[in-house]
mmCIF file of C-alpha atoms and ligand atoms in Angstrom:
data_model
loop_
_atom_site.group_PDB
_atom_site.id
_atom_site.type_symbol
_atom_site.label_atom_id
_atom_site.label_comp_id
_atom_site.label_asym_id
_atom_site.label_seq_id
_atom_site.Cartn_x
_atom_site.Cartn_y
_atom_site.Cartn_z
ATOM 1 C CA UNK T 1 87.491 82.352 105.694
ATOM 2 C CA UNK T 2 85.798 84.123 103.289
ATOM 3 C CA UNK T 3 85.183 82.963 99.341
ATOM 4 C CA UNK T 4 86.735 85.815 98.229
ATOM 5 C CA UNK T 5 90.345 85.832 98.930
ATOM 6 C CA UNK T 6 93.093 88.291 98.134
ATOM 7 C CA UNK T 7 96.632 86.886 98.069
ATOM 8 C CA UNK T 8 99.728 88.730 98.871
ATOM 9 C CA UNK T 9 100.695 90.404 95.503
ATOM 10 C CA UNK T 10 104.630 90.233 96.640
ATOM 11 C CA UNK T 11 106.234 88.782 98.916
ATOM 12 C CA UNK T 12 109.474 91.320 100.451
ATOM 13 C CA UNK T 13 112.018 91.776 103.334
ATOM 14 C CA UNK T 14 111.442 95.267 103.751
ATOM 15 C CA UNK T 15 112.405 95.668 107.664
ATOM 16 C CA UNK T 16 114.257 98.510 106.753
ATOM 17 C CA UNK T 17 114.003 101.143 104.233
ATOM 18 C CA UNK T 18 116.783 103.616 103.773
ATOM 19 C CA UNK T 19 115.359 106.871 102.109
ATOM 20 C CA UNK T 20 118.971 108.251 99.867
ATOM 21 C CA UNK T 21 118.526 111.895 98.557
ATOM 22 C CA UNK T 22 119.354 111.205 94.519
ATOM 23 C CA UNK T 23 121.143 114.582 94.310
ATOM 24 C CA UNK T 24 123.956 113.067 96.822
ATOM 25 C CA UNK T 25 126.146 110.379 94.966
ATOM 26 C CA UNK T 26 128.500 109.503 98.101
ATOM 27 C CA UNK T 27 124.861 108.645 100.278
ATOM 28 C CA UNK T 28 124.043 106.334 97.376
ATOM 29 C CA UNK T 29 127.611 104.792 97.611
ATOM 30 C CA UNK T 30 127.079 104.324 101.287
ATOM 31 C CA UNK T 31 123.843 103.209 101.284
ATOM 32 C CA UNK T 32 123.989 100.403 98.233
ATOM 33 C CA UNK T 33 127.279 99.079 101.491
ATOM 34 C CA UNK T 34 124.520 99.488 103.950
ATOM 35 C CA UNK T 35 122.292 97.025 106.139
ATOM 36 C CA UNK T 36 119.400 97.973 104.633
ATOM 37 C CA UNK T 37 116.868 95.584 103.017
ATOM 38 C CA UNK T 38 115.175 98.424 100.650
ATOM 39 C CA UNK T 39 116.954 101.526 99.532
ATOM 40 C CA UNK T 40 115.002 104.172 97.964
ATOM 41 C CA UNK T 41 117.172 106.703 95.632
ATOM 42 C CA UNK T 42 114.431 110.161 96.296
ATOM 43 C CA UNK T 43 113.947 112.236 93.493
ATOM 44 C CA UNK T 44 111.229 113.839 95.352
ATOM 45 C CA UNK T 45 111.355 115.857 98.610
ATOM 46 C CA UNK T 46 114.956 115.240 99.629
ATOM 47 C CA UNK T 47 115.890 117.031 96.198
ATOM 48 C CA UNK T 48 115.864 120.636 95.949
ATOM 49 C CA UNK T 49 113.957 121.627 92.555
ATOM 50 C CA UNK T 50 117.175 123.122 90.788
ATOM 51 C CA UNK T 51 118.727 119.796 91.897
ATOM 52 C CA UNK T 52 115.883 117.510 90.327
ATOM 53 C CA UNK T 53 117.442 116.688 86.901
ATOM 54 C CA UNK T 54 120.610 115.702 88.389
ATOM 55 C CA UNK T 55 119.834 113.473 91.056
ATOM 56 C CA UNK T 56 117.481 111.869 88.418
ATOM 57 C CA UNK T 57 120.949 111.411 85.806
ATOM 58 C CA UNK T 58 122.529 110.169 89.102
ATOM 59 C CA UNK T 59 119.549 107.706 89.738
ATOM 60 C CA UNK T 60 120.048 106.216 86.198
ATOM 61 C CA UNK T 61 123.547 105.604 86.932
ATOM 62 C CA UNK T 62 123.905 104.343 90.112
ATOM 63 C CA UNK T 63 121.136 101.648 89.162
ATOM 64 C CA UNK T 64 123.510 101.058 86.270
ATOM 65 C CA UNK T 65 126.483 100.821 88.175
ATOM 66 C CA UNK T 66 125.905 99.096 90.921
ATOM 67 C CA UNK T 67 125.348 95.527 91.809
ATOM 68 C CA UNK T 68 121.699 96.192 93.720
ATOM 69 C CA UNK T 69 120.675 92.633 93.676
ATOM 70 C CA UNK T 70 123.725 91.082 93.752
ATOM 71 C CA UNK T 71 124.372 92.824 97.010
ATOM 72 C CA UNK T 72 121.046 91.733 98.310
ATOM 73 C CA UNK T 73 119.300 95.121 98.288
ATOM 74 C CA UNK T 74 116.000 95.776 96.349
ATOM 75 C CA UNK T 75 116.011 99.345 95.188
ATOM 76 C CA UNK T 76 113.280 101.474 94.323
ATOM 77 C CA UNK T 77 113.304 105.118 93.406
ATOM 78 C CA UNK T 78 110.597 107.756 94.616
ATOM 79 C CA UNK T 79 109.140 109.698 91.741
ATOM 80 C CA UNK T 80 107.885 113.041 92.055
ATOM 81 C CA UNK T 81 104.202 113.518 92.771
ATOM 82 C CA UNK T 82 101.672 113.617 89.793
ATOM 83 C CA UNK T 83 100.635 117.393 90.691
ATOM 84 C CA UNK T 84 104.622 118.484 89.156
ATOM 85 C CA UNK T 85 106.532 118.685 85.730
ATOM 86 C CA UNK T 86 108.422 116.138 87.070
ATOM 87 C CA UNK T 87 106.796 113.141 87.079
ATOM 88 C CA UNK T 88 106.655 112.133 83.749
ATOM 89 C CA UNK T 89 110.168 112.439 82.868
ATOM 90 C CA UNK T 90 111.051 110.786 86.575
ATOM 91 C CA UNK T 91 109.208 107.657 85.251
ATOM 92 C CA UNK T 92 110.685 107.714 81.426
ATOM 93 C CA UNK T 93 113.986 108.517 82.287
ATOM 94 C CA UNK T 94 114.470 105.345 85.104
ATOM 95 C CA UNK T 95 112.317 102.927 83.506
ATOM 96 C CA UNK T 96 113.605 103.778 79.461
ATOM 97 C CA UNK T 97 117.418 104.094 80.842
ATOM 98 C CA UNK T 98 117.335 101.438 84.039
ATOM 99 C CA UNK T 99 114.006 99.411 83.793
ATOM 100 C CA UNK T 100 115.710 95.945 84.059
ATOM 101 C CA UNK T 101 117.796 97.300 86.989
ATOM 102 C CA UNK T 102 115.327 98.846 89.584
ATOM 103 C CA UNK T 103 113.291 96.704 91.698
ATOM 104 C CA UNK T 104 109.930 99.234 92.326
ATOM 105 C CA UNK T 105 109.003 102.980 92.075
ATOM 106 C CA UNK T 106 107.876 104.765 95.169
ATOM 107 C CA UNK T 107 104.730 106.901 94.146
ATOM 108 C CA UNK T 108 104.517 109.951 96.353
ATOM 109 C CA UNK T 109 101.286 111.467 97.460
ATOM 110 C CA UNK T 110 98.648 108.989 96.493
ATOM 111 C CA UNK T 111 95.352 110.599 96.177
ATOM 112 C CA UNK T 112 93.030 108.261 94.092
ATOM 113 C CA UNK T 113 93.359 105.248 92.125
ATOM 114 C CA UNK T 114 93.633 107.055 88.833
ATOM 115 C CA UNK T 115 97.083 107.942 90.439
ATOM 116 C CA UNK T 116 98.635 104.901 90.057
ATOM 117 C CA UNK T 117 96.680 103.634 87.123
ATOM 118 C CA UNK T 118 98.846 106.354 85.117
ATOM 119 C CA UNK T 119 102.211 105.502 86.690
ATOM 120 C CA UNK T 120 101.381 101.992 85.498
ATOM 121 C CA UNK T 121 99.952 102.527 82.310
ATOM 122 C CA UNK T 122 103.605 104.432 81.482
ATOM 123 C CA UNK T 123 105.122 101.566 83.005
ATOM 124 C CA UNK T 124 103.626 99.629 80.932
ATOM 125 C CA UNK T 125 104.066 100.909 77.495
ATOM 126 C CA UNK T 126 107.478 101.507 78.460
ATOM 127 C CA UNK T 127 108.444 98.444 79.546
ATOM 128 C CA UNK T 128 106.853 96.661 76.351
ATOM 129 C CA UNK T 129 108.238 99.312 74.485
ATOM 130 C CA UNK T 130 112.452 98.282 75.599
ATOM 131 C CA UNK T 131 111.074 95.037 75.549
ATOM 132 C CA UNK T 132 112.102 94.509 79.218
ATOM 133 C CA UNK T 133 111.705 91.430 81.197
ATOM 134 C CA UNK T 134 111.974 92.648 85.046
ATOM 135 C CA UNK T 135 108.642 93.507 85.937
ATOM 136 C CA UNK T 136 109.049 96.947 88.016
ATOM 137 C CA UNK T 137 106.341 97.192 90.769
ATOM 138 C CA UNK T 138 104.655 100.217 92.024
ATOM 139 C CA UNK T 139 104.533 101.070 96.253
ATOM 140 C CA UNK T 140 102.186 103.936 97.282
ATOM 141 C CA UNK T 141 102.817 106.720 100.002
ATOM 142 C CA UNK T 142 99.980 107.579 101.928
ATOM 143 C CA UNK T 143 100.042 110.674 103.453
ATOM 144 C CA UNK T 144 97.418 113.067 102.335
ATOM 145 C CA UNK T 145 94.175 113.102 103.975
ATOM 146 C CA UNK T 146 92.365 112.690 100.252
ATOM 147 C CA UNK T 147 95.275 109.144 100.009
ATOM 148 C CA UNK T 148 93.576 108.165 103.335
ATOM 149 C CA UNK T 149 89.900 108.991 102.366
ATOM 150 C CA UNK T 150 90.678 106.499 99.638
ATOM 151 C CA UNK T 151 92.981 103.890 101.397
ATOM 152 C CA UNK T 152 90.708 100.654 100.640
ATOM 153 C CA UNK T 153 90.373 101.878 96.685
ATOM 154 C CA UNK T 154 93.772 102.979 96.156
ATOM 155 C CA UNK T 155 94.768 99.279 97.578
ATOM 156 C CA UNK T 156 92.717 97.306 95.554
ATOM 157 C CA UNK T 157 93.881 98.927 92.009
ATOM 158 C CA UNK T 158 96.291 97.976 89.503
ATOM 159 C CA UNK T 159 98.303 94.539 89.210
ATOM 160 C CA UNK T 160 101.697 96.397 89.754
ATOM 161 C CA UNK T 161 100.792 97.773 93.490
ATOM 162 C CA UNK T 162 102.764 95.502 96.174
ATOM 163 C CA UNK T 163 103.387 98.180 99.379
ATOM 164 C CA UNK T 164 101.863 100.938 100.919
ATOM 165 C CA UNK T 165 103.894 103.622 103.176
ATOM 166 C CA UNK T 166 102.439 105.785 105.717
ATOM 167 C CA UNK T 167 104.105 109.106 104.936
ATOM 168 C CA UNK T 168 103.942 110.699 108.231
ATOM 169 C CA UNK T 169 105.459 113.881 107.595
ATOM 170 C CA UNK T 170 103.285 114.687 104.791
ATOM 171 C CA UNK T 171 99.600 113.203 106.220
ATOM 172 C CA UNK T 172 100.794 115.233 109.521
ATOM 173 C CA UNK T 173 100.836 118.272 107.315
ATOM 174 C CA UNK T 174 97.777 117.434 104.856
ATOM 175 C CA UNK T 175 95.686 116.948 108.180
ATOM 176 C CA UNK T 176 96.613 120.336 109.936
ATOM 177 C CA UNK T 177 98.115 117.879 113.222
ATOM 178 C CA UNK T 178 99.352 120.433 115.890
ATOM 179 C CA UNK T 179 103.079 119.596 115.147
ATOM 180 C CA UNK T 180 106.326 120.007 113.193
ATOM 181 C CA UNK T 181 107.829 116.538 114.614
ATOM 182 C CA UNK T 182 108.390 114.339 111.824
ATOM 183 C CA UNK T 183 107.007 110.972 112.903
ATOM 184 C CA UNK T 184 107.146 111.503 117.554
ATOM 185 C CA UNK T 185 104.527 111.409 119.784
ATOM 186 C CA UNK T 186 102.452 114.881 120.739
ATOM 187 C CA UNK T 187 102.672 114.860 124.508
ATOM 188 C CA UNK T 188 99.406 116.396 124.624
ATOM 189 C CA UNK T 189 97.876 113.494 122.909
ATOM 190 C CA UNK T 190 96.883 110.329 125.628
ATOM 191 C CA UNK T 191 98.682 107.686 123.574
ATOM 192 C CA UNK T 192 99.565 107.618 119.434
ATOM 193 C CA UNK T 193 98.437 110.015 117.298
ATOM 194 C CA UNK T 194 98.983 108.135 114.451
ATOM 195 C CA UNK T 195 97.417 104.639 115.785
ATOM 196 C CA UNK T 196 94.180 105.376 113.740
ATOM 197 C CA UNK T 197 95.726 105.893 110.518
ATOM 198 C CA UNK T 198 98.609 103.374 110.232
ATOM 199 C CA UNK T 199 96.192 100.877 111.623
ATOM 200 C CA UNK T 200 93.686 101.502 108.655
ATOM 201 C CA UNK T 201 96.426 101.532 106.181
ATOM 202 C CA UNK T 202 97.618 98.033 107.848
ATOM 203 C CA UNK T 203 93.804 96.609 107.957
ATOM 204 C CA UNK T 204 93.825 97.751 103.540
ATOM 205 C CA UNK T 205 97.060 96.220 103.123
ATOM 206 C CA UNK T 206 96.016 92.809 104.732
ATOM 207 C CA UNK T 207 93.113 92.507 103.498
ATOM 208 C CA UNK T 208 94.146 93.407 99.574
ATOM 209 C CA UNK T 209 97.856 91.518 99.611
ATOM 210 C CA UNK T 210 100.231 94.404 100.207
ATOM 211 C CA UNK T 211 103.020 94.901 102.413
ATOM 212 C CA UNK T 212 102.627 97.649 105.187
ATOM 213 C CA UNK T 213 105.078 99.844 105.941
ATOM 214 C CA UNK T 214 105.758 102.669 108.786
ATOM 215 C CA UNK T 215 107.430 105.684 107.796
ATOM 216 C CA UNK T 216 110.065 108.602 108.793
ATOM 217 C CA UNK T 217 111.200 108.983 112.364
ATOM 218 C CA UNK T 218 112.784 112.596 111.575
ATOM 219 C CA UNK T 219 114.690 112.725 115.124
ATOM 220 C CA UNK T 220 117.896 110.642 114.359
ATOM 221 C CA UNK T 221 118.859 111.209 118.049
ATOM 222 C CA UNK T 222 116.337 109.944 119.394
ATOM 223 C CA UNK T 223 117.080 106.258 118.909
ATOM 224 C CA UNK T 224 115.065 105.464 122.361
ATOM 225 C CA UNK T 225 111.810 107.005 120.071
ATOM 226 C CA UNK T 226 112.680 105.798 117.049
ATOM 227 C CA UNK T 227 112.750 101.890 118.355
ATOM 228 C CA UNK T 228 109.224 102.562 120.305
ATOM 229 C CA UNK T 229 107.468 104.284 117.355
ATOM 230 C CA UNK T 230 109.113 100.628 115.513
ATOM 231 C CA UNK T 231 107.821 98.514 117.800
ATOM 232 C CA UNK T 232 104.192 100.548 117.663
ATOM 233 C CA UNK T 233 104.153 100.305 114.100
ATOM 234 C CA UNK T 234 105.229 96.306 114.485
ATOM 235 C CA UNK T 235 102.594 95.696 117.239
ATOM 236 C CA UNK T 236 100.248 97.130 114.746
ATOM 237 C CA UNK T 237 100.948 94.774 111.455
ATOM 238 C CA UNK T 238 103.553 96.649 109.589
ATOM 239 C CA UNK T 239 106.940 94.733 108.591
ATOM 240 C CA UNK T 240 109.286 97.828 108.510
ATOM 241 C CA UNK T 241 109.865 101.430 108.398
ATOM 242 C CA UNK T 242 111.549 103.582 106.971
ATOM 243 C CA UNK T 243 115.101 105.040 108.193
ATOM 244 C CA UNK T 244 116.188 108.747 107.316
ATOM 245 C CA UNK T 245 119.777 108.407 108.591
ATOM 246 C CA UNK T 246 122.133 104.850 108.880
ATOM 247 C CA UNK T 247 121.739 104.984 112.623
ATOM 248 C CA UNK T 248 117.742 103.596 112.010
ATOM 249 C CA UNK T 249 119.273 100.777 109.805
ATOM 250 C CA UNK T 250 119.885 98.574 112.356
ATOM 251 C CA UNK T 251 117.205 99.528 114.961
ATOM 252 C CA UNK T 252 114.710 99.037 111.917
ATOM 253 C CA UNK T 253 116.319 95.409 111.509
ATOM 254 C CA UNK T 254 115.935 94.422 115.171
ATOM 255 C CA UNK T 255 112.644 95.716 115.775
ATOM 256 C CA UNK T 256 110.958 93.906 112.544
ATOM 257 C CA UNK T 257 112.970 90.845 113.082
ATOM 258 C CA UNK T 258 111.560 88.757 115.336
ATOM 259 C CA UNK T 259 113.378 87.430 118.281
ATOM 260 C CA UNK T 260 114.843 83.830 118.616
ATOM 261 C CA UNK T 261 112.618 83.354 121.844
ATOM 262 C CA UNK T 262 109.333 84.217 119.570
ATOM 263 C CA UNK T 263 110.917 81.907 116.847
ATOM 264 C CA UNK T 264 111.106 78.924 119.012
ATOM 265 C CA UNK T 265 107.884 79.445 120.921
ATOM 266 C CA UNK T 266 106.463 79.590 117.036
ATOM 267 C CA UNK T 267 108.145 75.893 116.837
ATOM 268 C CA UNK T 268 106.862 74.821 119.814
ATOM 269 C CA UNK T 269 102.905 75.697 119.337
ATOM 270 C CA UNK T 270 103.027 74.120 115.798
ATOM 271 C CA UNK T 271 104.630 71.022 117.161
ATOM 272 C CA UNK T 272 101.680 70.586 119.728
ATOM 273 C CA UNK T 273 99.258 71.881 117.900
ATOM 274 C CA UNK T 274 100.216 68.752 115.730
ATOM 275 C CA UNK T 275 100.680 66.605 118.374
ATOM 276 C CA UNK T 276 96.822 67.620 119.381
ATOM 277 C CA UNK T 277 95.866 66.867 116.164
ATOM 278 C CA UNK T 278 96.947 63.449 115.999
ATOM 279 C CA UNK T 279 94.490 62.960 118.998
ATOM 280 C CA UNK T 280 91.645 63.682 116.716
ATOM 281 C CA UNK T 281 91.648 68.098 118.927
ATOM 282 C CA UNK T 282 91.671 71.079 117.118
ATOM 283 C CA UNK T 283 92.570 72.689 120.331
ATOM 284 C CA UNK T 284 95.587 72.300 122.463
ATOM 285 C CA UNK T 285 97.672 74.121 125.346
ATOM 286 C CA UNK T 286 100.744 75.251 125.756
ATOM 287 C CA UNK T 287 102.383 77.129 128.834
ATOM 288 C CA UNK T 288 99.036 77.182 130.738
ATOM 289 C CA UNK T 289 97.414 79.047 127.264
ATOM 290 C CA UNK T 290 95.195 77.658 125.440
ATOM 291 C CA UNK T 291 96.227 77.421 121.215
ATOM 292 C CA UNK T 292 94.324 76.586 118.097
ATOM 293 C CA UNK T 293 94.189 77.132 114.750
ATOM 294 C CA UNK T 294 94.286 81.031 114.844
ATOM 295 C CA UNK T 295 97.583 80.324 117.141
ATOM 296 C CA UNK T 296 98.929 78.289 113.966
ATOM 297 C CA UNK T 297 98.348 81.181 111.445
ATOM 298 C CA UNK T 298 100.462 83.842 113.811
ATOM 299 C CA UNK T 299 103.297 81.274 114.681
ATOM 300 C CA UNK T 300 103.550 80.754 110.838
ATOM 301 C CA UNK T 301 103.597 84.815 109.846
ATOM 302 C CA UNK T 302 106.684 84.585 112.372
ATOM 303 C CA UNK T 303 108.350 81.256 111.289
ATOM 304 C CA UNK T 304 107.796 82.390 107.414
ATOM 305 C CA UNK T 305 109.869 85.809 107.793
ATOM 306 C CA UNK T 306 112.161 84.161 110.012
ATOM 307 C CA UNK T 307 112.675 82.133 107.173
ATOM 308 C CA UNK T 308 112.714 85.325 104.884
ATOM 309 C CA UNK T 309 115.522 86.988 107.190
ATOM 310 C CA UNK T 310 117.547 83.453 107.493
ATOM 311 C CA UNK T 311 117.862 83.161 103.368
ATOM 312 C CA UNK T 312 118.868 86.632 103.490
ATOM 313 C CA UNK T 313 121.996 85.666 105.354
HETATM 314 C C1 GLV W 1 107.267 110.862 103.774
HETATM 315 O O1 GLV W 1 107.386 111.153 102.627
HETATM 316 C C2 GLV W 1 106.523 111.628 104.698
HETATM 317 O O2 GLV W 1 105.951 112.641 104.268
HETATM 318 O O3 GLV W 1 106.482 111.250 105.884
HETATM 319 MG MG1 MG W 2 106.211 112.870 102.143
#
């Protein structure tokens, strides 16, 4: 290991995370009743611009009025990007009127670090300000190709920053792709078009202590897609994605949780790995396969959010 180590910042069930249009109070009802893990109320893109000081009124009040935590649901709310008129009032309005009541902001359209140093500096003052207690933290979209040309800076800045998202939609557009498929494979691509970037935006989150998270899957019925573009993202580091309609919820859930077979075989290569150790060997086998210390490390990232997922009940 390295001398230099970088902790995860915060520690999340985020299997699933159900993206709620703001200007639509019924979705917000039905999602606070949902499966979900995360819920984001969007200010941004889901709102038309005529809509945006409404669903921003209707923000405030459904993280007023309803019991987020106590239902088990972390809720964040996606600002509007830094480039509109929005922004600013996004971030004063939530945090002066619901600060102590929402669980992170989702920062849209992360170009460079300077981004999210002023989203936290108004944090911040704010917070200090009301004299809140909560402390709000800050995820990140990625999905510009200037976001991506700064991944590793943009995840190494500010104390606040505890997720990254790969916005698929928007990098797809930013990076002129050939498509207008939110989130599916191009069949005249051999394999995953979007292997390179999630994987780099997994490899920053690792290595700086942030959570990694997969995106939209626009095709709601395509459930066969969404799960494999779930398990791609899962094979790849992320813990969740996001889920555009209450169908994903659970196929989100099941992908990112793993299964009780992985769980026990987790058990069972810690328990000889202990055994092995007791004989003075670092090394040990198991099933004809041959398990060390490394083996240890990826049974425990399994046994610790099967832990995560038991507490949530
Ligand atoms: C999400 O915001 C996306 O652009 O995919
Ligand atoms: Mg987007």
């Amino acid at each position: 290991m390295s001398h230099t180590l970088f902790p995860l910042r915060r520690a999340r069930l985020q299997r699933s995370t159900l993206a709620v249009p703001a200007s639509n109070p019924t979705m917000i009802t039905k999602a606070a009743e949902s499966d979900a893990d995360v819920v984001f109320l969007d200010l941004e893109d889901a709102v038309a611009p005529g809509d945006k000081p409404q669903a921003r009124k209707n923000a405030v009040e459904a993280l007023n009025d309803i019991d987020w935590r106590g239902l088990g649901k972390t809720v964040s709310v996606r600002i509007n990007g830094l480039d509109t008129h929005y922004m600013y009032r996004d971030v004063v309005d939530i945090m002066e009127q619901a600060g102590d009541r929402v669980d992170m902001l989702l920062v849209p359209k992360v170009g460079v670090p300077g981004d999210l140093y002023m989203v936290e500096a108004l944090v911040n003052q704010i917070e200090q300000g009301c004299g809140l207690t909560t402390r709000v933290g800050i995820e990140a979209l990625i999905e510009t190709a200037l976001g991506m040309a700064n991944l590793e800076a943009i995840a190494q800045s500010g104390g606040r920053l505890e997720a990254l998202h790969f916005g698929v939609a928007d990098f797809a557009a930013s990076m002129r792709a050939r498509t207008t498929n939110i989130g599916g494979l191009n069949p005249h691509y051999p394999g995953d078009q979007w292997h390179a970037a999630i994987s780099r935006m997994v490899t920053a989150c690792r290595a700086y202590g942030l959570r990694a998270l997969d995106g939209p899957f626009g095709d709601f019925s395509d459930p066969e897609g969404y799960k494999e573009g779930a398990r791609r993202a899962a094979a790849l580091g992320c813990e969740g994605k996001w889920a555009i309609h209450p169908s994903q919820i659970a196929m989100a859930n099941e992908v990112f949780s793993p299964p009780e077979a992985e769980v026990t075989k987790a058990r069972r290569i810690i328990e000889e790995l202990r055994k092995a150790e007791a004989m003075g060997k670092g090394a040990a086998s198991l099933d004809g396969r041959m398990i060390d210390a490394a083996s240890e490390k990826m049974a425990n990232n399994i046994l610790v959010l099967a832990d995560a997922i038991e507490a949530r009940g």
